[in-house]
mmCIF file of C-alpha atoms in Angstrom:
data_model
loop_
_atom_site.group_PDB
_atom_site.id
_atom_site.type_symbol
_atom_site.label_atom_id
_atom_site.label_comp_id
_atom_site.label_asym_id
_atom_site.label_seq_id
_atom_site.Cartn_x
_atom_site.Cartn_y
_atom_site.Cartn_z
ATOM 1 C CA MET A 1 75.589 -120.587 102.000
ATOM 2 C CA ARG A 2 77.107 -122.868 104.683
ATOM 3 C CA LEU A 3 76.532 -124.745 107.534
ATOM 4 C CA ALA A 4 79.011 -123.976 110.910
ATOM 5 C CA ARG A 5 81.108 -126.855 112.234
ATOM 6 C CA GLU A 6 79.469 -128.348 114.970
ATOM 7 C CA MET A 7 81.950 -131.139 116.257
ATOM 8 C CA ARG A 8 84.731 -130.061 113.368
ATOM 9 C CA ALA A 9 86.186 -133.487 113.130
ATOM 10 C CA SER A 10 83.107 -135.579 112.774
ATOM 11 C CA ARG A 11 81.091 -132.971 109.938
ATOM 12 C CA SER A 12 82.071 -133.492 106.622
ATOM 13 C CA PRO A 13 82.644 -130.371 104.375
ATOM 14 C CA ARG A 14 79.800 -129.112 102.506
ATOM 15 C CA ARG A 15 79.719 -125.710 99.787
ATOM 16 C CA HIS A 16 76.444 -123.416 100.370
ATOM 17 C CA ALA A 17 75.537 -120.801 98.114
ATOM 18 C CA ALA A 18 76.556 -117.215 99.105
ATOM 19 C CA VAL A 19 73.850 -116.679 100.875
ATOM 20 C CA ALA A 20 75.454 -115.289 104.454
ATOM 21 C CA ALA A 21 74.108 -116.959 107.045
ATOM 22 C CA GLY A 22 71.400 -119.731 107.154
ATOM 23 C CA VAL A 23 68.140 -121.085 108.507
ATOM 24 C CA CYS A 24 68.618 -124.672 107.628
ATOM 25 C CA LEU A 25 67.015 -127.965 106.497
ATOM 26 C CA LEU A 26 68.907 -130.799 105.188
ATOM 27 C CA LEU A 27 72.314 -130.803 103.301
ATOM 28 C CA ALA A 28 72.794 -130.865 99.676
ATOM 29 C CA GLY A 29 74.553 -133.700 99.185
ATOM 30 C CA ALA A 30 74.025 -136.597 96.621
ATOM 31 C CA VAL A 31 73.535 -140.573 96.980
ATOM 32 C CA ALA A 32 77.042 -142.288 95.088
ATOM 33 C CA CYS A 33 74.318 -144.192 92.899
ATOM 34 C CA GLY A 34 73.240 -144.054 89.349
ATOM 35 C CA PRO A 35 70.681 -142.013 87.259
ATOM 36 C CA ALA A 36 67.171 -141.730 87.528
ATOM 37 C CA GLU A 37 64.903 -144.962 87.057
ATOM 38 C CA ALA A 38 61.524 -143.510 85.882
ATOM 39 C CA ALA A 39 59.121 -145.423 87.749
ATOM 40 C CA GLY A 40 55.728 -144.702 86.000
ATOM 41 C CA SER A 41 54.222 -141.585 86.771
ATOM 42 C CA PRO A 42 56.602 -138.217 88.103
ATOM 43 C CA ALA A 43 54.611 -139.226 91.401
ATOM 44 C CA ASP A 44 56.293 -142.202 91.461
ATOM 45 C CA THR A 45 59.618 -140.962 90.760
ATOM 46 C CA VAL A 46 59.574 -138.612 93.621
ATOM 47 C CA ARG A 47 58.490 -141.656 95.662
ATOM 48 C CA GLY A 48 61.113 -143.620 94.870
ATOM 49 C CA ALA A 49 63.079 -140.704 95.291
ATOM 50 C CA VAL A 50 62.250 -140.041 98.967
ATOM 51 C CA ASP A 51 62.781 -143.851 100.014
ATOM 52 C CA ARG A 52 66.074 -143.730 98.544
ATOM 53 C CA MET A 53 67.139 -140.917 100.380
ATOM 54 C CA THR A 54 66.067 -142.322 103.883
ATOM 55 C CA ALA A 55 67.026 -146.214 102.692
ATOM 56 C CA GLU A 56 70.091 -145.463 105.033
ATOM 57 C CA GLU A 57 70.117 -144.781 108.672
ATOM 58 C CA SER A 58 70.299 -141.144 108.838
ATOM 59 C CA ALA A 59 68.679 -138.579 106.681
ATOM 60 C CA THR A 60 69.939 -134.315 107.003
ATOM 61 C CA VAL A 61 67.516 -131.793 106.041
ATOM 62 C CA VAL A 62 68.681 -127.797 105.899
ATOM 63 C CA ALA A 63 66.462 -124.930 105.057
ATOM 64 C CA ASP A 64 67.644 -121.223 104.570
ATOM 65 C CA LEU A 65 65.895 -117.913 103.102
ATOM 66 C CA ASP A 66 67.523 -117.768 99.814
ATOM 67 C CA ALA A 67 66.330 -113.923 99.141
ATOM 68 C CA PRO A 68 68.088 -110.814 100.240
ATOM 69 C CA VAL A 69 67.580 -108.860 103.260
ATOM 70 C CA GLY A 70 65.154 -106.146 101.908
ATOM 71 C CA GLU A 71 62.936 -109.070 100.385
ATOM 72 C CA VAL A 72 62.968 -111.273 103.904
ATOM 73 C CA ARG A 73 62.138 -107.822 105.730
ATOM 74 C CA GLU A 74 58.757 -107.788 103.767
ATOM 75 C CA LEU A 75 58.126 -110.923 104.645
ATOM 76 C CA LEU A 76 58.357 -110.347 108.681
ATOM 77 C CA SER A 77 56.200 -106.857 107.740
ATOM 78 C CA ALA A 78 53.592 -109.132 105.839
ATOM 79 C CA PHE A 79 53.758 -111.465 109.074
ATOM 80 C CA GLY A 80 53.321 -108.684 111.306
ATOM 81 C CA ARG A 81 56.774 -109.074 113.412
ATOM 82 C CA ASP A 82 59.261 -106.058 113.617
ATOM 83 C CA THR A 83 60.744 -105.297 110.529
ATOM 84 C CA GLY A 84 64.257 -103.609 112.091
ATOM 85 C CA PRO A 85 67.317 -104.559 109.834
ATOM 86 C CA GLU A 86 68.888 -106.081 112.119
ATOM 87 C CA ARG A 87 66.094 -108.600 112.480
ATOM 88 C CA ALA A 88 65.859 -109.062 108.688
ATOM 89 C CA ARG A 89 69.918 -109.802 108.640
ATOM 90 C CA ARG A 90 69.887 -112.738 111.055
ATOM 91 C CA LEU A 91 66.867 -114.055 109.257
ATOM 92 C CA ALA A 92 68.009 -113.710 106.073
ATOM 93 C CA GLN A 93 71.569 -115.076 107.163
ATOM 94 C CA ALA A 94 70.144 -118.121 109.129
ATOM 95 C CA GLU A 95 70.164 -121.684 108.356
ATOM 96 C CA VAL A 96 68.435 -124.553 110.585
ATOM 97 C CA ALA A 97 69.942 -128.162 110.225
ATOM 98 C CA LEU A 98 68.140 -131.218 111.621
ATOM 99 C CA ALA A 99 69.561 -134.563 111.071
ATOM 100 C CA LEU A 100 68.017 -137.697 111.997
ATOM 101 C CA GLU A 101 69.711 -140.802 113.085
ATOM 102 C CA ALA A 102 68.728 -144.899 114.135
ATOM 103 C CA GLU A 103 69.998 -147.911 114.258
ATOM 104 C CA ARG A 104 68.588 -149.024 110.547
ATOM 105 C CA ALA A 105 67.237 -147.361 107.524
ATOM 106 C CA LEU A 106 64.595 -144.862 108.569
ATOM 107 C CA ASN A 107 62.783 -146.358 106.337
ATOM 108 C CA GLU A 108 61.694 -149.203 107.653
ATOM 109 C CA LEU A 109 60.544 -147.091 110.891
ATOM 110 C CA GLU A 110 56.705 -146.812 111.398
ATOM 111 C CA ASP A 111 57.491 -143.635 112.779
ATOM 112 C CA TYR A 112 60.566 -141.472 113.606
ATOM 113 C CA GLY A 113 59.804 -142.108 117.925
ATOM 114 C CA PRO A 114 62.660 -141.145 120.467
ATOM 115 C CA GLU A 115 64.367 -144.482 119.250
ATOM 116 C CA THR A 116 65.794 -141.885 116.907
ATOM 117 C CA ARG A 117 68.264 -139.422 117.795
ATOM 118 C CA LEU A 118 67.520 -135.855 116.311
ATOM 119 C CA VAL A 119 70.341 -133.269 115.993
ATOM 120 C CA MET A 120 69.460 -130.027 115.310
ATOM 121 C CA ALA A 121 71.202 -126.501 115.234
ATOM 122 C CA LEU A 122 70.736 -122.620 114.090
ATOM 123 C CA CYS A 123 73.504 -120.831 112.092
ATOM 124 C CA LEU A 124 74.249 -117.783 111.153
ATOM 125 C CA GLY A 125 77.111 -116.970 108.829
ATOM 126 C CA ASP A 126 79.296 -119.969 109.090
ATOM 127 C CA ARG A 127 78.940 -120.201 112.799
ATOM 128 C CA ASP A 128 76.646 -122.538 114.786
ATOM 129 C CA VAL A 129 75.079 -120.063 117.287
ATOM 130 C CA VAL A 130 73.168 -122.841 118.772
ATOM 131 C CA SER A 131 72.828 -126.534 118.693
ATOM 132 C CA TYR A 132 70.502 -129.678 120.157
ATOM 133 C CA LYS A 133 69.848 -132.934 120.772
ATOM 134 C CA SER A 134 67.839 -135.342 121.620
ATOM 135 C CA ILE A 135 69.226 -139.156 122.302
ATOM 136 C CA GLY A 136 67.248 -141.114 124.294
ATOM 137 C CA ASP A 137 65.434 -139.533 127.467
ATOM 138 C CA ARG A 138 68.065 -137.029 127.937
ATOM 139 C CA VAL A 139 68.402 -133.731 125.585
ATOM 140 C CA TYR A 140 71.686 -131.534 125.502
ATOM 141 C CA LEU A 141 72.075 -127.359 124.697
ATOM 142 C CA ARG A 142 74.892 -125.331 123.436
ATOM 143 C CA ILE A 143 74.652 -121.676 122.721
ATOM 144 C CA GLN A 144 77.646 -119.948 121.199
ATOM 145 C CA PRO A 145 77.188 -116.126 123.164
ATOM 146 C CA LYS A 146 80.573 -115.162 121.595
ATOM 147 C CA GLU A 147 79.762 -115.990 118.337
ATOM 148 C CA LEU A 148 76.498 -113.778 118.254
ATOM 149 C CA LEU A 149 78.682 -110.803 119.326
ATOM 150 C CA ARG A 150 81.283 -111.500 116.606
ATOM 151 C CA HIS A 151 77.940 -111.915 113.930
ATOM 152 C CA GLY A 152 76.988 -108.403 112.310
ATOM 153 C CA GLY A 153 72.914 -108.319 113.068
ATOM 154 C CA LEU A 154 72.766 -107.903 116.459
ATOM 155 C CA THR A 155 71.127 -104.323 117.414
ATOM 156 C CA ARG A 156 73.262 -102.413 120.174
ATOM 157 C CA GLN A 157 70.837 -102.922 123.357
ATOM 158 C CA GLU A 158 71.363 -106.571 122.087
ATOM 159 C CA ARG A 159 74.994 -106.503 122.158
ATOM 160 C CA ASP A 160 75.197 -104.959 125.472
ATOM 161 C CA ARG A 161 72.930 -107.658 126.622
ATOM 162 C CA VAL A 162 74.860 -110.644 126.113
ATOM 163 C CA ARG A 163 78.294 -108.895 126.660
ATOM 164 C CA ARG A 164 76.799 -107.961 130.121
ATOM 165 C CA VAL A 165 75.506 -112.046 130.798
ATOM 166 C CA LEU A 166 79.388 -112.625 129.614
ATOM 167 C CA ARG A 167 80.865 -111.248 131.908
ATOM 168 C CA LEU A 168 78.526 -112.667 134.692
ATOM 169 C CA ALA A 169 80.477 -115.921 133.914
ATOM 170 C CA ASP A 170 83.529 -114.885 134.797
ATOM 171 C CA ASP A 171 82.282 -113.738 138.222
ATOM 172 C CA LEU A 172 79.858 -116.984 139.048
ATOM 173 C CA PRO A 173 80.917 -119.967 142.124
ATOM 174 C CA GLY A 174 81.864 -123.041 141.132
ATOM 175 C CA SER A 175 78.683 -124.694 142.383
ATOM 176 C CA LEU A 176 77.089 -122.947 139.291
ATOM 177 C CA HIS A 177 79.467 -124.369 137.272
ATOM 178 C CA SER A 178 75.943 -126.078 134.147
ATOM 179 C CA VAL A 179 75.833 -122.167 133.601
ATOM 180 C CA ASP A 180 79.154 -121.212 133.246
ATOM 181 C CA ARG A 181 79.556 -123.597 130.913
ATOM 182 C CA LEU A 182 76.494 -122.973 128.941
ATOM 183 C CA LEU A 183 77.783 -119.174 128.581
ATOM 184 C CA GLY A 184 81.397 -120.758 127.662
ATOM 185 C CA GLY A 185 79.778 -122.431 124.600
ATOM 186 C CA GLY A 186 79.773 -125.830 126.201
ATOM 187 C CA TRP A 187 77.106 -128.462 125.946
ATOM 188 C CA VAL A 188 75.034 -129.006 128.841
ATOM 189 C CA SER A 189 72.127 -131.665 129.921
ATOM 190 C CA MET A 190 68.633 -130.759 130.200
ATOM 191 C CA LYS A 191 65.500 -132.933 131.199
ATOM 192 C CA PRO A 192 62.766 -131.876 128.732
ATOM 193 C CA GLU A 193 59.950 -132.736 131.632
ATOM 194 C CA ALA A 194 61.516 -128.918 133.094
ATOM 195 C CA PHE A 195 61.026 -127.067 130.649
ATOM 196 C CA ALA A 196 57.905 -125.151 131.312
ATOM 197 C CA ASP A 197 59.948 -124.024 134.036
ATOM 198 C CA TYR A 198 62.227 -122.429 131.723
ATOM 199 C CA ALA A 199 60.722 -119.024 131.254
ATOM 200 C CA TRP A 200 60.265 -117.755 134.315
ATOM 201 C CA ALA A 201 63.903 -118.901 135.143
ATOM 202 C CA LEU A 202 65.491 -117.309 131.922
ATOM 203 C CA GLU A 203 63.143 -113.907 132.433
ATOM 204 C CA GLU A 204 64.836 -113.939 136.018
ATOM 205 C CA PHE A 205 68.479 -114.254 134.915
ATOM 206 C CA THR A 206 68.213 -111.655 131.461
ATOM 207 C CA GLY A 207 66.086 -108.774 133.629
ATOM 208 C CA LEU A 208 64.206 -109.011 130.082
ATOM 209 C CA SER A 209 60.534 -109.541 129.773
ATOM 210 C CA VAL A 210 59.732 -113.499 127.919
ATOM 211 C CA ASP A 211 56.661 -114.012 126.120
ATOM 212 C CA ARG A 212 55.899 -116.720 127.875
ATOM 213 C CA GLY A 213 53.523 -117.800 124.466
ATOM 214 C CA GLY A 214 56.580 -117.852 122.316
ATOM 215 C CA VAL A 215 58.846 -119.709 125.039
ATOM 216 C CA ARG A 216 56.010 -122.549 125.422
ATOM 217 C CA GLY A 217 56.074 -122.976 121.529
ATOM 218 C CA ALA A 218 60.222 -123.135 121.597
ATOM 219 C CA SER A 219 59.935 -125.775 124.504
ATOM 220 C CA ASN A 220 57.732 -127.587 121.919
ATOM 221 C CA VAL A 221 60.552 -127.763 119.395
ATOM 222 C CA LEU A 222 62.970 -128.758 121.764
ATOM 223 C CA ASP A 223 61.329 -131.501 123.645
ATOM 224 C CA GLY A 224 61.856 -133.192 119.934
ATOM 225 C CA ASP A 225 58.596 -134.561 118.916
ATOM 226 C CA GLU A 226 57.786 -131.893 116.882
ATOM 227 C CA LEU A 227 61.363 -131.770 115.007
ATOM 228 C CA ARG A 228 61.069 -135.587 114.429
ATOM 229 C CA GLY A 229 57.204 -135.092 112.841
ATOM 230 C CA THR A 230 58.563 -132.262 110.586
ATOM 231 C CA MET A 231 60.961 -134.993 108.655
ATOM 232 C CA ALA A 232 57.921 -137.366 108.687
ATOM 233 C CA GLY A 233 55.616 -134.988 107.459
ATOM 234 C CA LEU A 234 57.493 -133.444 104.548
ATOM 235 C CA GLU A 235 57.538 -137.453 103.487
ATOM 236 C CA ASP A 236 53.870 -137.608 103.690
ATOM 237 C CA VAL A 237 53.172 -133.982 101.897
ATOM 238 C CA LEU A 238 55.871 -134.665 98.865
ATOM 239 C CA THR A 239 55.084 -138.436 98.711
ATOM 240 C CA ARG A 240 50.993 -138.376 98.937
ATOM 241 C CA HIS A 241 49.071 -135.022 98.808
ATOM 242 C CA THR A 242 51.580 -133.447 95.911
ATOM 243 C CA THR A 243 51.053 -133.026 92.263
ATOM 244 C CA TYR A 244 54.003 -132.740 89.757
ATOM 245 C CA ARG A 245 55.292 -131.978 86.105
ATOM 246 C CA VAL A 246 58.292 -132.979 84.909
ATOM 247 C CA THR A 247 60.050 -129.565 83.682
ATOM 248 C CA GLY A 248 63.582 -130.652 82.538
ATOM 249 C CA GLU A 249 66.191 -133.468 82.748
ATOM 250 C CA LYS A 250 70.158 -133.281 82.422
ATOM 251 C CA ASP A 251 72.916 -134.979 83.526
ATOM 252 C CA GLY A 252 71.394 -136.840 86.437
ATOM 253 C CA VAL A 253 69.416 -133.426 87.789
ATOM 254 C CA GLN A 254 65.881 -133.611 87.104
ATOM 255 C CA ARG A 255 63.651 -130.965 87.876
ATOM 256 C CA LEU A 256 59.686 -131.222 88.255
ATOM 257 C CA HIS A 257 56.905 -128.683 89.085
ATOM 258 C CA ALA A 258 54.636 -129.317 92.166
ATOM 259 C CA GLU A 259 51.667 -128.276 94.011
ATOM 260 C CA LEU A 260 51.653 -128.958 97.197
ATOM 261 C CA PRO A 261 48.562 -128.304 99.835
ATOM 262 C CA ALA A 262 49.070 -125.077 101.789
ATOM 263 C CA ARG A 263 47.757 -125.930 105.220
ATOM 264 C CA ARG A 264 48.942 -129.479 105.062
ATOM 265 C CA THR A 265 52.775 -128.183 104.477
ATOM 266 C CA ALA A 266 52.366 -125.348 106.220
ATOM 267 C CA ARG A 267 51.865 -127.813 109.474
ATOM 268 C CA ALA A 268 54.619 -129.886 108.449
ATOM 269 C CA LEU A 269 57.138 -127.118 108.310
ATOM 270 C CA ALA A 270 56.202 -124.755 111.500
ATOM 271 C CA PRO A 271 58.513 -126.427 114.352
ATOM 272 C CA LEU A 272 61.545 -126.268 111.603
ATOM 273 C CA LEU A 273 60.757 -122.448 111.020
ATOM 274 C CA GLN A 274 59.752 -121.822 114.684
ATOM 275 C CA PRO A 275 63.238 -121.226 116.108
ATOM 276 C CA LEU A 276 63.765 -118.438 113.554
ATOM 277 C CA GLY A 277 61.381 -115.882 114.732
ATOM 278 C CA THR A 278 59.644 -115.618 111.394
ATOM 279 C CA GLY A 279 56.005 -115.124 112.849
ATOM 280 C CA PHE A 280 55.071 -118.211 110.634
ATOM 281 C CA ASP A 281 51.571 -119.074 112.046
ATOM 282 C CA PRO A 282 50.393 -122.495 109.793
ATOM 283 C CA ALA A 283 47.032 -121.478 110.970
ATOM 284 C CA GLU A 284 46.911 -118.779 108.212
ATOM 285 C CA ALA A 285 47.760 -121.546 105.789
ATOM 286 C CA GLY A 286 44.368 -122.013 103.621
ATOM 287 C CA ASP A 287 42.479 -124.613 101.595
ATOM 288 C CA ARG A 288 44.731 -123.948 98.840
ATOM 289 C CA ARG A 289 48.047 -125.435 96.574
ATOM 290 C CA VAL A 290 51.216 -123.849 96.579
ATOM 291 C CA PRO A 291 53.782 -124.342 93.638
ATOM 292 C CA ALA A 292 57.463 -125.411 94.073
ATOM 293 C CA GLU A 293 60.071 -126.423 92.332
ATOM 294 C CA VAL A 294 61.488 -130.280 93.744
ATOM 295 C CA VAL A 295 65.184 -131.540 92.137
ATOM 296 C CA LEU A 296 66.424 -135.319 92.233
ATOM 297 C CA ARG A 297 69.646 -135.799 91.720
ATOM 298 C CA ARG A 298 71.212 -138.921 90.740
ATOM 299 C CA GLY A 299 67.783 -140.551 91.949
ATOM 300 C CA SER A 300 67.707 -139.428 94.950
ATOM 301 C CA LEU A 301 65.343 -136.283 96.818
ATOM 302 C CA ALA A 302 68.094 -133.201 96.779
ATOM 303 C CA GLU A 303 65.761 -130.556 96.991
ATOM 304 C CA VAL A 304 62.781 -128.321 97.636
ATOM 305 C CA ARG A 305 61.858 -124.596 96.677
ATOM 306 C CA PHE A 306 58.658 -122.732 97.022
ATOM 307 C CA ASP A 307 57.506 -119.616 98.052
ATOM 308 C CA LEU A 308 57.127 -118.819 101.992
ATOM 309 C CA GLY A 309 55.335 -115.451 101.523
ATOM 310 C CA GLY A 310 52.533 -117.364 99.743
ATOM 311 C CA LEU A 311 52.227 -120.446 101.673
ATOM 312 C CA VAL A 312 50.492 -118.487 104.579
ATOM 313 C CA GLY A 313 50.324 -114.809 103.213
ATOM 314 C CA ASP A 314 48.739 -113.199 100.185
ATOM 315 C CA GLY A 315 52.032 -113.883 98.487
ATOM 316 C CA ALA A 316 52.923 -109.913 98.585
ATOM 317 C CA ALA A 317 56.748 -111.352 99.631
ATOM 318 C CA ASP A 318 57.874 -113.246 97.276
ATOM 319 C CA VAL A 319 60.835 -115.393 99.437
ATOM 320 C CA PRO A 320 61.900 -118.619 98.672
ATOM 321 C CA LEU A 321 62.384 -121.173 101.309
ATOM 322 C CA ARG A 322 64.969 -123.456 100.082
ATOM 323 C CA LEU A 323 65.387 -127.502 101.900
ATOM 324 C CA ARG A 324 68.114 -128.877 101.288
ATOM 325 C CA PHE A 325 67.824 -133.421 101.459
ATOM 326 C CA SER A 326 70.840 -135.898 101.563
ATOM 327 C CA PRO A 327 71.546 -138.685 103.637
ATOM 328 C CA GLY A 328 73.778 -139.043 106.293
ATOM 329 C CA ASP A 329 74.594 -136.997 109.457
ATOM 330 C CA VAL A 330 75.591 -133.554 109.228
ATOM 331 C CA TYR A 331 76.293 -133.460 112.907
ATOM 332 C CA SER A 332 77.143 -136.238 115.268
ATOM 333 C CA PRO A 333 74.333 -138.216 116.638
ATOM 334 C CA ASN A 334 76.487 -139.005 119.493
ATOM 335 C CA PRO A 335 76.012 -137.355 123.482
ATOM 336 C CA PRO A 336 78.708 -134.825 124.304
ATOM 337 C CA ARG A 337 80.830 -136.039 126.901
ATOM 338 C CA ASN A 338 80.926 -133.833 130.036
ATOM 339 C CA ALA A 339 78.037 -131.720 129.576
ATOM 340 C CA PRO A 340 76.376 -131.463 132.983
ATOM 341 C CA GLU A 341 73.114 -131.153 133.846
ATOM 342 C CA LEU A 342 71.359 -127.528 133.642
ATOM 343 C CA ALA A 343 68.381 -126.914 135.749
ATOM 344 C CA PRO A 344 65.805 -124.109 136.048
ATOM 345 C CA GLN A 345 66.691 -123.194 139.490
ATOM 346 C CA ASP A 346 70.911 -122.803 138.178
ATOM 347 C CA LEU A 347 69.313 -120.292 136.306
ATOM 348 C CA LEU A 348 67.383 -118.477 138.841
ATOM 349 C CA ALA A 349 70.699 -119.172 141.326
ATOM 350 C CA ALA A 350 72.610 -116.842 138.668
ATOM 351 C CA ALA A 351 70.265 -114.071 138.440
ATOM 352 C CA LEU A 352 70.324 -113.935 142.513
ATOM 353 C CA TYR A 353 73.869 -114.536 142.589
ATOM 354 C CA ARG A 354 74.122 -111.465 139.932
ATOM 355 C CA ALA A 355 71.551 -109.082 142.120
ATOM 356 C CA ALA A 356 73.649 -109.535 144.867
ATOM 357 C CA ARG A 357 76.797 -108.263 143.733
ATOM 358 C CA SER A 358 75.448 -105.287 141.845
#
């Protein structure tokens, strides 16, 4: 699977395994440094690897499900979600990428607060369909409805809805430039405190019934704090609450078997997995430990793989969640240029305009 291009000039090329589209967590790069130096126990080695990864001013995590569509569909069924083939295909082909950047090394910060710049992207295949940035007191959003149409994981009804919304963009008056720009795949800026108002505006705009609870959850993700907490939570789990056993080492790559606390791990991952619509509920994780494989490359944390179904379910659906880590940015952390502000009222006005012309 490979991450789509977000700002093609600013993203360095990466190669991904052939899984057709992704849910993304940290990119798969390695630090240009010498071989891993065992500093005592395997746990000490992992702590050093995490510290090396965060010794830069930026870091990225990419998440995807390394499983075929049929197994992903079984996972959705185990989570009590709609098991239609289109939803399973989208999830099997999805990646979520999360990047953080600060003015100094990340491991020198007390926490990943608002002073860090955050970028998140949801990708299908090799295309970004949603991109998000939290920089200072502003957030920026970009969606790509045309990329959704090009992707094969939509039902006929979903494709019709996207086409109707795109046709509306051609007729909008100039006063609704922000909506037109959003529908055309451009960046818009948003005020975090207005997120709670977007549920009803989206409902009016699309004519669809919106799950208010789900929208509230998405708003919690979009305010940036929970996504920042994802990186901190993963660091905490891997360096303080996990036991390790070395299983192999070759050519600068060290593999370890890990036992992670299910509940703590599920809480850390929840904000990252929420945009995927898996139905993942960290409250269902029990007081047990779950196995995982951790990969260190040249002394830096590179990858973590564990069974998502076993984390919060009974393990009947064996679907590996793959997290890939790297120092450095996968997306530009700078504010996009010419991003007009989108307010909930803009979406409502666009809905009323459409109704008046129909």
